[in-house]
CSV table of C-alpha atoms in Angstrom, one decimal:
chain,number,residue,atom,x,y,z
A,18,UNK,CA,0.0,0.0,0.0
A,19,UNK,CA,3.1,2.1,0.8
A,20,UNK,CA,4.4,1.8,-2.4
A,21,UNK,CA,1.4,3.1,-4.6
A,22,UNK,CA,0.7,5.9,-2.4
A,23,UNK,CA,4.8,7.8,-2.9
A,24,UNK,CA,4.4,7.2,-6.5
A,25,UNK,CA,2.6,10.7,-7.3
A,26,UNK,CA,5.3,12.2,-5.3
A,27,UNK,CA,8.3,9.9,-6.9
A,28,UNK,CA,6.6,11.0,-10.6
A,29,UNK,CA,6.7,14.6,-9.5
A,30,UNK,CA,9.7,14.6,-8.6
A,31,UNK,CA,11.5,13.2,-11.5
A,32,UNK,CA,9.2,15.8,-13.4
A,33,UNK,CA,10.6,18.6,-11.1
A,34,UNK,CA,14.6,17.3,-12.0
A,35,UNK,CA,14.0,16.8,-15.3
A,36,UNK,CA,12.2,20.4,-15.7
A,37,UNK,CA,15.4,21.8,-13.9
A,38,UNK,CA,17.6,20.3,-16.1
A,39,UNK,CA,16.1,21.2,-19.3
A,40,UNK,CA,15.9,24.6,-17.9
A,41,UNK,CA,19.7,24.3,-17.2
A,42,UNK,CA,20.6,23.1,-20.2
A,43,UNK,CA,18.2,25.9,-22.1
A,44,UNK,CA,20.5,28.5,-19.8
A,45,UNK,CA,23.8,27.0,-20.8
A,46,UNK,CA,22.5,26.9,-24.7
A,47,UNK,CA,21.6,30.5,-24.6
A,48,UNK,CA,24.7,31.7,-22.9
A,49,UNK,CA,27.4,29.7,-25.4
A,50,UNK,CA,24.7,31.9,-28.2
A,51,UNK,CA,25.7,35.1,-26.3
A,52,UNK,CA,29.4,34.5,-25.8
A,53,UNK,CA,29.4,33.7,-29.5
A,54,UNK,CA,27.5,37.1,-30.9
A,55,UNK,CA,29.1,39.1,-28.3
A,56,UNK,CA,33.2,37.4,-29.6
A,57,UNK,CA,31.4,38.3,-33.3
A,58,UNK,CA,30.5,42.0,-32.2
A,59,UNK,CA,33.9,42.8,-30.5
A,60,UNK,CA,35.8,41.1,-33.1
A,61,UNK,CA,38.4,43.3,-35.2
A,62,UNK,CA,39.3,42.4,-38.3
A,63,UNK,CA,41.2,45.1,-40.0
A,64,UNK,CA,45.0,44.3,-40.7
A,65,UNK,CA,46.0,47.4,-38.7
A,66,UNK,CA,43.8,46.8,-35.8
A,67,UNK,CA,44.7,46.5,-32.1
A,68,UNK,CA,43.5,44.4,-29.6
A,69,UNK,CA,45.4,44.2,-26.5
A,70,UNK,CA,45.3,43.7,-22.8
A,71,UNK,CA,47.8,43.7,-20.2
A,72,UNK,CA,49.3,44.0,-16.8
A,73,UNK,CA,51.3,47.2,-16.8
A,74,UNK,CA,53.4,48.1,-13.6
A,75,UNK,CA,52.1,51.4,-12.8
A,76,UNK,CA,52.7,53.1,-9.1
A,77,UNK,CA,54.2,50.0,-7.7
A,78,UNK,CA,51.4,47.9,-9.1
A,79,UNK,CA,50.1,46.0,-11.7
A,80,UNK,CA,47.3,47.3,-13.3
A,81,UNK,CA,45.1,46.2,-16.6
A,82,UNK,CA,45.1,48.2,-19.5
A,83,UNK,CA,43.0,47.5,-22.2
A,84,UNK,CA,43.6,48.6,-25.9
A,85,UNK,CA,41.4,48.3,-28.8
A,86,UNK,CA,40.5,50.1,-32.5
A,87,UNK,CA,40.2,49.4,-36.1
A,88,UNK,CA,43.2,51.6,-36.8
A,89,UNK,CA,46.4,51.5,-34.9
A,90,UNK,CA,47.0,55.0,-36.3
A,91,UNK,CA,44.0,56.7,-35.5
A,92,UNK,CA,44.1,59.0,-32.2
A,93,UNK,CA,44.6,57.1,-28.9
A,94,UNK,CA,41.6,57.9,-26.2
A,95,UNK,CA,42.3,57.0,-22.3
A,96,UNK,CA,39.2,56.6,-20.6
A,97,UNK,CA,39.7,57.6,-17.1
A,98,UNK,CA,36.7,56.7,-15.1
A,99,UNK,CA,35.3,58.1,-12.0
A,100,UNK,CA,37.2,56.4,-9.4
A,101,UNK,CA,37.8,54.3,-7.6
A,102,UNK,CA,34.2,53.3,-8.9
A,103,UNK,CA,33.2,51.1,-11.3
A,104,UNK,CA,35.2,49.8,-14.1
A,105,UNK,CA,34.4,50.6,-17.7
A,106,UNK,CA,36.0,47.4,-19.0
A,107,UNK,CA,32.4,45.4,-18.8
A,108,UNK,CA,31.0,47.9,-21.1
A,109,UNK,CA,33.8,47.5,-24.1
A,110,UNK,CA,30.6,46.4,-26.4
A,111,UNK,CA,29.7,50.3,-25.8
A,112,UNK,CA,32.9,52.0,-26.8
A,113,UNK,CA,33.0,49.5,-30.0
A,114,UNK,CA,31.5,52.4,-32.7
A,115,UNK,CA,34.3,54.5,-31.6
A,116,UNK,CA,37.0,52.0,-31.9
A,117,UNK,CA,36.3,53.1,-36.0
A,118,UNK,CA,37.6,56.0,-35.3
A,119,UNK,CA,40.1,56.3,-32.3
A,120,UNK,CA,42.0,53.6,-30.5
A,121,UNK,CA,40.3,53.2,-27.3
A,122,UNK,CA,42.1,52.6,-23.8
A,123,UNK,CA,40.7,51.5,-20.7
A,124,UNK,CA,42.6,51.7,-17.5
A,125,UNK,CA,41.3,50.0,-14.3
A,126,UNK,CA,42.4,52.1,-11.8
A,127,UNK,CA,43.7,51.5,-7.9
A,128,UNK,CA,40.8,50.2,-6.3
A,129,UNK,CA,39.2,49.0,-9.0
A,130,UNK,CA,37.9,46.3,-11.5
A,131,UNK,CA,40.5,43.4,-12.0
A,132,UNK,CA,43.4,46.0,-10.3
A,133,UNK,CA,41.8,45.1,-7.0
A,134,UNK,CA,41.3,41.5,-7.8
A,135,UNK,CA,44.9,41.5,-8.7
A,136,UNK,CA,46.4,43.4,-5.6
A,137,UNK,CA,43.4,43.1,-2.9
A,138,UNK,CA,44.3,44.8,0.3
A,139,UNK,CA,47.9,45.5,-1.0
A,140,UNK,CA,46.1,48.1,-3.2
A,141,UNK,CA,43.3,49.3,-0.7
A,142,UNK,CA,45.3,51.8,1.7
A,143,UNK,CA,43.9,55.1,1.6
A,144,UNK,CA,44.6,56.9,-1.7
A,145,UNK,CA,45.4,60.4,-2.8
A,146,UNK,CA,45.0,62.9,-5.1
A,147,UNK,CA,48.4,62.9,-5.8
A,148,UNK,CA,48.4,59.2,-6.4
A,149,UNK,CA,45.8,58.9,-8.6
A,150,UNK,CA,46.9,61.6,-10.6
A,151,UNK,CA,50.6,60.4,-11.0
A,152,UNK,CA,49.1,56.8,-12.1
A,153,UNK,CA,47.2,58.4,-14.4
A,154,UNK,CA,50.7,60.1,-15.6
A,155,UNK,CA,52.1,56.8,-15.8
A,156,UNK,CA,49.8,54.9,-17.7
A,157,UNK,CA,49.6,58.0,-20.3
A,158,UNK,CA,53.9,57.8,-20.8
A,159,UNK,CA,53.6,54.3,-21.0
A,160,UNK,CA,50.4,54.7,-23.6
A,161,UNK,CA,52.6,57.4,-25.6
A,162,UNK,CA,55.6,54.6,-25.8
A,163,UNK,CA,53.8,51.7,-26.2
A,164,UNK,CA,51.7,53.0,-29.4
A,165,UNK,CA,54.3,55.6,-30.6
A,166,UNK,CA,52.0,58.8,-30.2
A,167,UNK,CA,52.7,62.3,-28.9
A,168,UNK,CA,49.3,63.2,-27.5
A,169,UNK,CA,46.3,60.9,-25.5
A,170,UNK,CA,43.0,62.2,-25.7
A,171,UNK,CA,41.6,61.9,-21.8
A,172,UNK,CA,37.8,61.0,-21.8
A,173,UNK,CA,37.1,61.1,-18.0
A,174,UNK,CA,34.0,61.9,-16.1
């Protein structure tokens, strides 16, 4: 008598793990979709493009620089954003018309983004004015070496 009365239950929940699974599966699907449009979007294709990121030492730490345009020679343009906040670097798909046109640089900055995943509390004492501004000095001489240009636009806000 036991055993046909758990069967409802023992049906439902195989129909409960077997919805979760499709719905798991559906999730994965759709994500591998996204990666795929979102690799297609950012991809650059022109023979003298640049896409680059790296660890540059910069005030005594490592920080992530990321560099991308159609055009190698086209005007270079530092984002500086306002921090320590949040990290522009998630929102490359957004700066991707202006890569046409300039070669776009993102910086995450002390206290930020993968710069404080890199350093933690090494890079979490107090900062300065002075500090942020000479890392921002730093990363525009190394900007002006690394892709052979006089001037940086600053975009900062």
């Amino acid at each position: 008598m036991k055993r046909s009365a758990n069967r409802p239950f023992v049906r439902g929940a195989a129909a409960i793990a077997a919805s979760l699974l499709l719905m798991g599966a559906a999730g994965l699907g759709y994500r591998a979709v996204r990666q795929h449009q979102m690799a297609t979007t950012l991809a650059i294709h022109s023979a003298n493009g640049i896409d680059e990121e790296m660890f540059v030492d910069i005030g005594g730490i490592k920080q992530p620089i990321q560099i991308r345009g159609d055009d190698r020679n086209n005007p270079v343009s530092l984002i500086v954003h306002g921090g320590p906040g949040v990290s522009l670097m998630a929102y490359t798909p957004t700066f991707r018309s202006w890569e046409k046109y300039f070669t776009v640089v993102q910086w995450d900055q002390r206290g930020d983004g993968k710069t404080f995943g890199l350093n933690g509390a090494m890079d979490s004492e107090p900062m300065t004015i002075n500090q942020m501004t000479q890392d921002g000095i730093s990363v525009s001489r190394y900007l002006r070496l690394h892709l052979h240009k006089r001037k940086i636009v600053l975009l900062g806000h």
